[in-house]
Coordinates of N, CA and C in Angstrom, one line a residue:
Chain A
T1 N 108.0 217.3 16.9 CA 108.1 216.3 17.3 C 109.9 216.3 17.3
Q2 N 110.7 215.6 18.3 CA 111.7 215.0 18.3 C 112.5 214.0 17.8
L3 N 113.1 214.0 16.9 CA 113.6 212.6 16.1 C 115.5 212.2 16.3
L4 N 115.5 210.9 16.4 CA 116.4 210.8 16.7 C 116.9 209.5 15.8
E5 N 117.8 210.2 14.7 CA 118.7 209.0 13.7 C 119.8 208.5 14.2
Q6 N 119.6 207.1 13.8 CA 120.9 206.4 14.3 C 121.4 205.7 13.0
S7 N 122.8 205.6 13.1 CA 122.9 205.3 12.0 C 124.4 204.2 12.4
P8 N 124.8 203.2 11.6 CA 124.0 202.5 10.8 C 123.1 201.8 11.6
Q9 N 122.0 201.5 10.5 CA 120.7 200.5 11.0 C 121.2 199.1 11.9
F10 N 122.0 198.7 10.8 CA 122.6 197.2 10.8 C 123.8 197.0 11.0
L11 N 124.9 196.2 11.8 CA 126.4 195.8 11.7 C 126.3 194.7 12.0
S12 N 127.0 194.2 10.9 CA 128.0 192.5 11.1 C 129.2 192.8 11.2
I13 N 129.9 192.5 11.9 CA 131.5 192.2 12.4 C 132.3 191.4 13.2
Q14 N 133.2 191.3 12.6 CA 133.7 189.9 13.4 C 134.4 190.2 14.8
E15 N 134.9 189.5 15.5 CA 135.3 189.4 16.7 C 136.7 190.3 16.7
G16 N 136.5 191.7 17.6 CA 138.0 192.2 17.0 C 138.1 193.0 16.6
E17 N 136.9 193.7 15.8 CA 137.1 194.4 14.6 C 136.4 196.0 15.6
N18 N 136.2 197.3 15.6 CA 136.1 198.4 16.2 C 135.0 198.6 15.3
L19 N 134.4 199.3 16.0 CA 133.0 200.0 15.2 C 132.7 201.5 15.7
T20 N 131.5 202.2 14.8 CA 131.0 203.2 16.1 C 129.4 203.1 15.5
V21 N 128.7 203.7 16.4 CA 127.4 204.2 16.1 C 126.9 205.6 16.0
Y22 N 126.1 206.1 15.6 CA 126.0 207.5 15.4 C 124.6 208.0 15.6
C23 N 124.4 208.6 16.6 CA 122.9 209.2 17.0 C 122.8 210.8 17.0
N24 N 122.1 211.1 15.9 CA 122.1 212.3 15.6 C 120.5 213.3 15.6
S25 N 120.5 214.6 16.1 CA 118.8 215.4 16.2 C 119.1 216.4 15.5
S26 N 118.2 216.9 15.4 CA 118.3 218.5 14.9 C 118.0 219.2 16.8
S27 N 117.3 218.5 17.6 CA 116.9 219.2 18.7 C 118.4 218.9 19.5
V28 N 117.8 219.7 20.5 CA 118.7 219.6 21.9 C 118.3 219.6 22.6
F29 N 119.2 218.2 23.7 CA 118.4 217.5 24.7 C 119.5 217.9 25.7
S30 N 118.9 217.9 27.2 CA 119.4 218.3 28.7 C 120.7 217.3 28.7
S31 N 120.4 215.6 28.2 CA 121.0 214.6 28.4 C 120.8 213.7 27.3
L32 N 121.2 213.0 27.6 CA 121.3 211.7 26.4 C 121.6 210.3 27.3
Q33 N 121.1 209.3 26.9 CA 121.9 207.8 27.0 C 121.6 207.0 26.2
W34 N 122.4 206.1 26.5 CA 122.9 204.7 25.6 C 122.4 203.3 26.4
Y35 N 121.7 202.5 25.5 CA 120.7 201.7 26.1 C 121.4 200.8 25.0
R36 N 121.7 199.2 25.6 CA 121.6 197.9 25.0 C 120.2 197.2 25.1
Q37 N 119.8 196.4 24.3 CA 118.3 195.5 24.5 C 118.9 194.1 23.5
E38 N 118.4 192.9 24.3 CA 118.8 191.8 24.1 C 117.3 191.6 23.6
P39 N 117.2 190.1 22.6 CA 116.3 189.8 22.4 C 115.1 189.1 23.5
G40 N 113.7 189.4 23.8 CA 113.4 189.1 24.8 C 113.4 189.9 25.8
E41 N 114.5 191.0 26.3 CA 114.8 191.9 27.1 C 114.0 192.9 26.9
G42 N 114.1 193.9 28.0 CA 114.0 195.7 28.0 C 115.5 196.2 28.0
P43 N 115.7 197.4 27.4 CA 116.9 198.1 27.6 C 117.4 198.0 28.6
V44 N 118.8 198.0 28.4 CA 119.4 198.2 30.0 C 120.6 199.4 29.5
L45 N 120.5 200.2 30.8 CA 121.4 201.5 30.8 C 122.6 201.3 30.7
L46 N 123.0 201.8 29.7 CA 124.9 202.0 29.5 C 125.3 203.1 30.3
V47 N 125.0 203.7 29.7 CA 125.9 205.7 29.7 C 124.8 206.6 30.1
T48 N 124.9 207.9 30.8 CA 123.9 208.7 30.7 C 125.2 210.3 30.6
V49 N 125.0 210.8 29.5 CA 125.6 212.1 29.2 C 125.2 213.4 29.3
V50 N 125.6 214.2 30.2 CA 125.0 215.5 30.5 C 125.2 217.3 29.8
T51 N 126.8 216.4 29.3 CA 127.6 218.0 29.3 C 128.4 217.6 27.8
G52 N 127.6 219.5 27.2 CA 128.2 219.0 25.9 C 129.9 219.1 25.9
G53 N 130.2 217.9 25.2 CA 131.8 217.8 25.0 C 132.0 216.6 25.6
E54 N 131.2 216.1 26.7 CA 131.9 215.0 27.5 C 131.7 213.9 26.7
V55 N 132.9 213.2 26.9 CA 133.4 212.0 26.9 C 133.3 210.8 27.9
K56 N 132.8 209.5 28.0 CA 132.7 208.9 29.0 C 133.7 207.7 29.0
K57 N 133.9 207.1 29.4 CA 134.4 205.3 29.4 C 134.2 204.4 29.8
L58 N 133.8 203.2 29.5 CA 132.9 202.4 30.1 C 133.4 200.8 29.5
K59 N 134.5 200.6 29.9 CA 135.8 199.6 29.5 C 136.0 199.5 27.9
R60 N 135.4 198.6 26.8 CA 135.9 199.5 25.6 C 134.8 199.9 25.0
L61 N 133.9 200.2 25.9 CA 133.3 201.0 25.3 C 133.3 202.8 25.7
T62 N 132.9 203.5 24.4 CA 133.2 205.4 24.4 C 132.1 205.7 23.9
F63 N 131.8 206.7 25.0 CA 130.4 207.5 24.6 C 131.0 209.1 24.4
Q64 N 130.5 209.6 23.2 CA 130.8 211.3 23.3 C 129.4 211.7 23.2
F65 N 129.1 212.8 23.6 CA 128.2 213.9 23.7 C 128.9 214.7 22.7
G66 N 127.8 215.1 21.5 CA 128.2 216.8 21.0 C 128.1 218.0 21.9
D67 N 128.8 218.9 21.3 CA 129.3 220.2 21.8 C 127.7 221.0 22.1
A68 N 127.5 220.7 21.3 CA 126.1 221.4 20.9 C 124.6 220.5 21.1
R69 N 125.1 219.2 21.8 CA 123.6 218.5 22.7 C 123.1 218.3 21.7
K70 N 123.7 218.1 20.3 CA 122.3 217.5 19.5 C 122.4 216.2 19.5
D71 N 123.8 215.4 19.1 CA 124.4 214.2 18.3 C 125.0 213.4 19.8
S72 N 125.5 212.3 19.7 CA 126.5 211.7 20.0 C 126.8 210.4 19.7
S73 N 127.7 209.5 20.0 CA 128.5 208.6 19.0 C 129.1 207.8 20.4
L74 N 128.5 206.5 20.1 CA 129.2 205.2 20.7 C 130.0 204.4 19.8
H75 N 131.6 203.8 20.5 CA 132.8 203.3 20.0 C 132.9 202.2 20.7
I76 N 132.8 201.1 19.8 CA 133.3 199.8 20.8 C 134.5 199.6 20.0
T77 N 135.5 199.4 20.8 CA 136.7 198.5 20.8 C 137.1 197.5 20.8
A78 N 137.3 196.6 19.7 CA 137.9 195.5 19.8 C 136.5 194.1 20.3
A79 N 135.4 194.4 19.3 CA 134.2 194.0 19.4 C 134.0 192.2 20.4
Q80 N 133.4 192.0 20.8 CA 133.1 190.7 21.4 C 131.6 190.0 21.2
P81 N 131.7 188.4 20.8 CA 130.2 188.5 20.6 C 129.4 188.8 21.3
G82 N 130.0 189.0 22.7 CA 129.0 189.4 23.9 C 128.1 191.0 23.9
D83 N 129.4 191.6 22.7 CA 128.3 192.6 22.5 C 127.0 192.9 21.0
T84 N 126.6 192.2 21.1 CA 125.7 191.5 20.0 C 124.6 192.1 20.8
G85 N 123.8 193.0 20.3 CA 122.4 193.4 20.5 C 121.8 194.5 19.5
L86 N 120.7 195.2 20.3 CA 120.4 196.1 19.8 C 120.8 197.3 20.3
Y87 N 121.1 198.6 20.0 CA 122.1 199.6 20.6 C 120.8 201.0 20.6
L88 N 120.4 201.0 21.6 CA 119.7 202.5 21.7 C 120.0 203.6 21.9
C89 N 119.9 205.0 21.4 CA 119.6 205.8 22.4 C 118.9 206.8 22.9
A90 N 118.8 207.6 23.5 CA 117.2 208.2 23.7 C 118.0 209.0 24.8
G91 N 117.3 210.2 24.0 CA 117.0 212.2 24.4 C 116.5 212.1 25.7
I92 N 116.8 213.1 26.7 CA 116.0 213.8 27.5 C 115.6 215.3 27.1
G93 N 114.4 216.0 26.9 CA 114.3 217.2 26.4 C 114.4 217.8 27.5
N94 N 114.1 219.0 27.2 CA 114.4 220.0 28.1 C 113.2 220.9 28.7
T95 N 112.3 220.3 28.2 CA 110.9 221.0 28.8 C 109.9 220.2 29.7
G96 N 109.2 220.5 30.8 CA 108.2 219.3 30.5 C 109.0 218.9 31.8
T97 N 108.4 218.3 32.8 CA 108.5 218.3 33.9 C 108.9 216.5 34.3
A98 N 108.4 216.0 32.9 CA 109.0 214.2 33.3 C 110.2 214.1 32.7
S99 N 110.8 213.4 32.9 CA 111.9 212.9 31.8 C 112.1 212.1 31.0
K100 N 111.0 212.0 30.4 CA 110.5 211.0 29.4 C 111.4 210.9 28.0
L101 N 111.6 209.5 27.8 CA 112.7 209.6 27.0 C 112.4 209.3 25.2
T102 N 113.1 210.4 24.5 CA 112.5 210.0 22.7 C 113.9 209.4 22.5
F103 N 113.6 208.0 22.1 CA 114.5 207.1 21.6 C 114.8 206.9 20.1
G104 N 116.1 206.4 19.7 CA 116.8 206.8 18.5 C 116.1 205.4 17.7
T105 N 116.5 205.6 16.6 CA 115.7 204.6 15.8 C 116.5 203.2 15.7
G106 N 117.4 203.0 16.7 CA 118.6 201.5 16.9 C 119.4 201.5 15.8
T107 N 120.3 200.4 16.5 CA 121.5 200.3 15.8 C 121.6 198.9 16.1
R108 N 121.1 197.7 15.3 CA 121.3 196.0 15.0 C 123.0 195.4 15.1
L109 N 123.7 195.5 15.8 CA 125.0 194.8 15.9 C 125.2 193.4 16.1
Q110 N 125.8 192.5 15.6 CA 125.8 191.4 15.1 C 127.8 191.2 15.1
V111 N 128.1 190.7 16.5 CA 129.2 190.4 16.5 C 129.9 189.0 16.1
T112 N 130.2 188.5 15.2 CA 130.5 186.9 15.1 C 132.1 186.6 15.1
L113 N 132.3 185.2 15.8 CA 133.4 185.0 15.3 C 134.4 184.7 14.4
Chain B
G1 N 110.9 194.4 44.7 CA 111.3 193.2 44.3 C 112.7 194.2 43.4
A2 N 113.4 193.1 43.3 CA 115.2 193.5 42.6 C 114.9 194.2 41.1
G3 N 113.5 194.2 40.5 CA 114.0 194.7 39.4 C 111.8 194.6 39.0
V4 N 111.6 195.5 37.6 CA 110.6 195.7 37.2 C 110.1 194.2 36.6
S5 N 108.9 194.1 37.2 CA 108.7 192.9 36.5 C 107.0 193.1 35.9
Q6 N 107.1 192.5 34.8 CA 105.8 192.3 33.6 C 104.9 191.6 33.8
S7 N 104.0 191.0 33.7 CA 103.0 190.2 33.3 C 101.7 190.4 32.2
P8 N 101.6 189.7 31.7 CA 102.0 188.4 31.4 C 103.3 189.0 29.9
R9 N 103.9 187.7 29.9 CA 105.3 188.0 29.2 C 104.9 187.8 27.8
Y10 N 103.4 187.1 27.4 CA 103.4 187.1 26.1 C 101.8 187.0 26.4
K11 N 100.6 187.6 25.1 CA 99.3 187.8 25.1 C 99.4 187.7 23.8
V12 N 98.2 186.7 23.1 CA 97.8 186.8 21.8 C 96.2 187.1 22.5
A13 N 96.1 188.2 21.6 CA 94.6 188.6 21.5 C 94.0 188.4 20.4
K14 N 92.1 188.1 20.5 CA 91.5 188.3 19.1 C 91.3 189.6 18.8
R15 N 91.0 190.1 17.6 CA 90.8 191.2 17.3 C 89.7 191.8 18.6
G16 N 89.3 192.8 18.8 CA 88.7 192.9 19.4 C 88.1 193.0 20.6
Q17 N 89.0 192.1 21.0 CA 89.1 191.7 23.1 C 89.9 192.8 23.6
D18 N 89.4 192.7 24.8 CA 89.7 193.8 25.4 C 91.9 192.9 26.3
V19 N 92.3 193.8 26.9 CA 93.7 192.8 27.5 C 93.9 193.8 28.8
A20 N 95.1 193.7 29.5 CA 95.3 194.1 30.8 C 96.8 194.1 31.1
L21 N 97.3 194.4 30.6 CA 98.7 194.5 31.4 C 99.6 195.2 32.4
R22 N 100.5 194.2 33.0 CA 100.6 194.3 34.6 C 102.1 195.1 34.6
C23 N 102.0 196.1 35.1 CA 103.8 196.5 35.6 C 104.0 196.6 37.5
D24 N 104.9 195.6 37.7 CA 105.4 196.2 39.2 C 106.5 196.9 39.1
P25 N 106.5 197.8 39.4 CA 107.9 198.5 39.4 C 108.7 198.2 40.7
I26 N 110.1 198.6 40.8 CA 110.8 198.6 41.6 C 110.4 199.5 43.1
S27 N 110.5 198.6 44.2 CA 110.1 199.2 45.3 C 110.5 200.6 45.9
G28 N 109.2 201.5 45.7 CA 110.0 203.1 45.8 C 110.3 204.3 45.2
H29 N 110.0 203.2 43.6 CA 110.1 204.3 42.5 C 108.8 205.0 42.5
V30 N 109.4 206.1 42.2 CA 108.2 207.5 42.5 C 107.8 207.4 41.1
S31 N 108.6 207.2 40.0 CA 108.1 207.7 38.4 C 108.1 206.1 37.8
L32 N 107.1 206.2 36.9 CA 106.5 204.8 36.2 C 106.1 205.6 34.6
F33 N 107.3 205.0 33.8 CA 106.6 205.0 32.3 C 106.3 203.6 32.0
W34 N 105.5 203.5 30.5 CA 104.9 202.9 29.8 C 105.6 203.1 28.1
Y35 N 105.9 202.0 27.5 CA 106.9 202.4 26.1 C 106.0 201.5 24.9
Q36 N 105.6 201.6 23.9 CA 105.5 201.0 23.0 C 106.6 200.7 21.9
Q37 N 107.0 199.3 21.7 CA 108.0 198.8 20.9 C 107.7 198.3 20.0
A38 N 107.7 198.7 18.3 CA 107.3 197.5 17.7 C 108.5 196.7 17.1
L39 N 108.1 196.1 16.1 CA 109.6 195.6 16.0 C 110.2 195.9 14.8
G40 N 111.9 195.7 15.7 CA 112.4 196.5 14.8 C 113.0 198.1 15.1
Q41 N 112.1 198.4 16.1 CA 112.0 200.0 16.4 C 112.3 200.1 17.7
G42 N 112.9 201.4 18.1 CA 112.8 201.9 19.2 C 111.4 202.2 20.1
P43 N 111.7 202.1 21.2 CA 110.5 202.2 22.3 C 109.6 203.5 21.9
E44 N 108.3 203.7 22.2 CA 107.9 205.2 22.2 C 107.1 205.1 23.1
F45 N 107.2 206.6 24.0 CA 106.6 206.9 25.0 C 105.1 206.9 24.5
L46 N 104.6 206.3 25.9 CA 103.0 206.4 25.8 C 102.5 207.3 27.1
T47 N 102.7 207.0 28.9 CA 102.5 207.8 29.4 C 103.4 207.7 30.7
Y48 N 103.2 208.7 31.6 CA 104.1 208.7 33.0 C 103.5 209.0 33.7
F49 N 103.2 208.5 35.2 CA 102.9 208.3 36.1 C 104.4 208.8 37.5
Q50 N 103.6 210.0 38.0 CA 104.7 210.0 39.5 C 103.4 209.7 40.8
N51 N 103.9 208.8 41.3 CA 103.0 208.2 42.0 C 102.0 207.8 41.5
E52 N 100.7 208.1 42.1 CA 99.6 207.6 41.4 C 99.1 208.9 40.4
A53 N 99.9 209.6 39.9 CA 99.3 210.9 39.3 C 99.4 210.7 38.1
Q54 N 99.1 210.5 36.8 CA 99.1 210.3 35.5 C 99.1 211.9 35.2
L55 N 100.6 211.9 34.6 CA 100.8 213.5 34.2 C 100.9 213.8 33.0
D56 N 101.2 212.8 32.2 CA 101.1 212.6 31.4 C 101.1 211.6 30.1
K57 N 99.9 211.7 29.2 CA 99.5 210.7 28.4 C 99.6 211.1 27.3
S58 N 100.1 211.8 26.9 CA 100.4 212.3 25.5 C 100.8 211.0 24.7
G59 N 101.6 210.3 24.5 CA 101.8 208.9 23.7 C 100.4 208.3 23.4
L60 N 99.4 208.3 24.6 CA 98.4 207.3 24.0 C 98.1 207.3 22.8
P61 N 97.9 206.0 22.2 CA 97.5 206.3 20.5 C 96.5 206.7 20.5
S62 N 95.2 205.9 21.4 CA 93.8 206.5 20.8 C 93.0 206.3 22.1
D63 N 91.6 206.7 22.1 CA 91.2 206.5 23.7 C 91.0 205.1 23.9
R64 N 91.3 204.0 22.9 CA 91.3 202.9 23.6 C 92.5 202.6 24.7
F65 N 93.3 203.0 24.2 CA 94.1 202.9 25.4 C 94.2 203.8 27.0
F66 N 94.4 202.7 28.1 CA 93.9 203.5 29.1 C 95.0 203.1 30.2
A67 N 95.6 203.6 31.3 CA 96.5 203.4 32.4 C 96.3 204.0 33.6
E68 N 96.4 203.2 35.1 CA 96.0 203.5 35.8 C 97.5 203.0 36.8
R69 N 97.4 203.5 37.9 CA 98.3 203.5 38.9 C 97.4 203.7 40.5
P70 N 96.7 203.4 40.6 CA 96.0 203.9 41.9 C 96.5 204.0 43.0
E71 N 97.5 202.7 43.4 CA 98.0 203.3 44.7 C 99.4 203.6 44.6
G72 N 100.0 204.2 43.2 CA 101.3 204.2 43.3 C 102.4 203.6 43.3
S73 N 101.8 202.4 43.3 CA 102.5 201.4 43.1 C 102.4 200.3 41.6
V74 N 101.7 199.7 41.6 CA 101.3 199.1 40.6 C 100.8 199.4 39.6
S75 N 100.7 199.4 38.3 CA 100.2 200.0 37.2 C 99.7 198.7 36.3
T76 N 99.0 199.1 35.8 CA 97.8 198.4 34.7 C 97.7 199.5 33.4
L77 N 98.3 199.0 32.1 CA 98.1 199.7 30.3 C 96.6 198.8 30.6
K78 N 95.6 199.3 29.9 CA 94.5 198.7 29.3 C 94.0 199.2 27.9
I79 N 94.0 198.2 27.2 CA 93.9 198.2 25.5 C 92.6 197.1 25.3
Q80 N 91.7 198.4 25.1 CA 90.4 198.0 25.1 C 89.9 197.7 23.2
R81 N 89.5 196.7 22.7 CA 89.1 196.5 21.0 C 90.3 196.7 20.3
T82 N 90.9 195.2 20.9 CA 92.4 195.1 20.3 C 92.2 195.3 18.8
Q83 N 93.3 195.7 17.8 CA 93.3 195.9 16.7 C 94.6 195.5 16.4
Q84 N 95.1 194.9 15.4 CA 96.0 194.6 14.6 C 97.5 195.2 15.0
E85 N 97.0 196.3 14.5 CA 98.5 197.8 14.6 C 98.6 198.0 16.2
D86 N 98.1 197.3 16.8 CA 98.4 197.2 18.6 C 99.3 196.3 19.0
S87 N 99.6 195.4 18.0 CA 100.9 194.2 18.3 C 102.2 195.4 18.9
A88 N 102.6 194.7 19.3 CA 104.1 195.6 19.9 C 104.6 194.3 20.9
V89 N 105.6 195.4 21.8 CA 106.4 195.0 23.0 C 105.6 196.1 23.5
Y90 N 104.9 195.9 24.8 CA 105.2 197.0 25.7 C 105.8 196.8 27.0
L91 N 106.7 197.7 27.2 CA 107.2 198.5 28.0 C 106.8 199.2 29.2
C92 N 107.1 198.7 30.6 CA 106.9 199.5 31.5 C 108.9 199.9 32.2
A93 N 108.8 200.7 32.7 CA 110.1 201.4 33.1 C 109.8 202.2 34.5
S94 N 110.9 202.1 35.7 CA 110.6 202.9 36.8 C 111.9 203.5 36.7
S95 N 111.8 204.5 37.9 CA 112.8 205.3 38.3 C 112.2 205.9 39.8
L96 N 113.8 206.4 40.6 CA 113.3 206.6 41.5 C 112.8 208.1 41.8
A97 N 113.0 208.7 40.7 CA 112.7 210.3 40.5 C 112.6 210.3 38.8
G98 N 111.4 211.7 39.0 CA 111.2 211.8 37.2 C 112.4 212.7 37.2
W99 N 113.1 213.2 37.9 CA 114.8 214.5 37.3 C 115.5 213.5 36.9
R100 N 116.3 214.4 35.7 CA 117.3 213.5 35.2 C 118.4 214.1 36.1
P101 N 120.0 213.5 36.2 CA 119.9 212.6 35.0 C 119.6 211.0 35.5
Y102 N 118.9 210.6 36.0 CA 118.7 209.3 36.8 C 118.1 208.4 35.6
G103 N 118.6 207.3 36.0 CA 118.3 205.9 34.8 C 117.2 205.8 35.0
Y104 N 116.6 204.5 34.3 CA 115.5 203.9 34.5 C 115.5 202.5 34.2
T105 N 115.2 201.9 35.0 CA 114.8 200.2 34.9 C 113.9 199.9 34.4
F106 N 114.4 199.2 33.1 CA 113.1 199.0 32.4 C 113.0 197.3 32.6
G107 N 111.3 196.2 32.1 CA 111.3 195.7 32.1 C 111.1 194.8 31.1
S108 N 111.1 193.5 31.0 CA 110.9 192.7 30.1 C 110.2 192.8 29.2
G109 N 109.1 193.5 29.4 CA 107.9 193.5 29.0 C 107.0 192.8 28.5
T110 N 105.8 192.9 27.6 CA 104.8 192.2 27.3 C 104.7 191.9 25.8
R111 N 104.5 191.2 25.2 CA 104.7 190.9 24.0 C 103.2 191.0 23.1
L112 N 102.4 191.5 23.0 CA 101.0 191.6 22.5 C 101.2 190.9 21.1
T113 N 100.0 189.8 20.7 CA 99.9 189.7 19.4 C 98.7 189.6 19.2
V114 N 98.1 190.5 18.2 CA 96.4 190.7 17.9 C 96.5 189.8 17.0
V115 N 95.6 188.6 16.6 CA 95.1 187.8 15.5 C 93.6 188.4 14.8

């Protein structure tokens, strides 16, 4: 069973602060995605990283895929209240024909004024 | 439609009751997935369809869970003789193809509460 552990589980910060969320696994993934989920809604895809060592930027969000494709991080610069939500990493495995997602345990972020 | 539509949004079932949850994927999307999300957890895979074929049902927790997609579009997840541990949000996702690295579009989910 592939497991993805996220840390921290909960994070409460003030507007303007920086933060990093980590996603770690003992398994290798062919690619990894990050989602944000708000209460009562489904996860919304933020980014897909495919290549080991890859770094992608989406405005104030920076995503990195580990060289060994086992881990990833999400860094948010100057957090805003609109960043509040549940952040989920999800790995796509190397085997099988279906690209089913293995989700991480989630990081709940709250950004206050 | 523009997005993945799920109905009902909320369902309260008495223990032992059968329920049916519906998913309307984005038109033309070949792949359809069902996930179960317990409170405060990440979603967990239940089953996968490519068109009308159910190619993976390894995540279905018991034989009380059944899913179908007879015409390759709308899908229904049925849970028979519901139990309290079935209480969760059931998410449906569709994608243009099952191949990496295409993204998935999730519906808003159906929150099932078994009392």
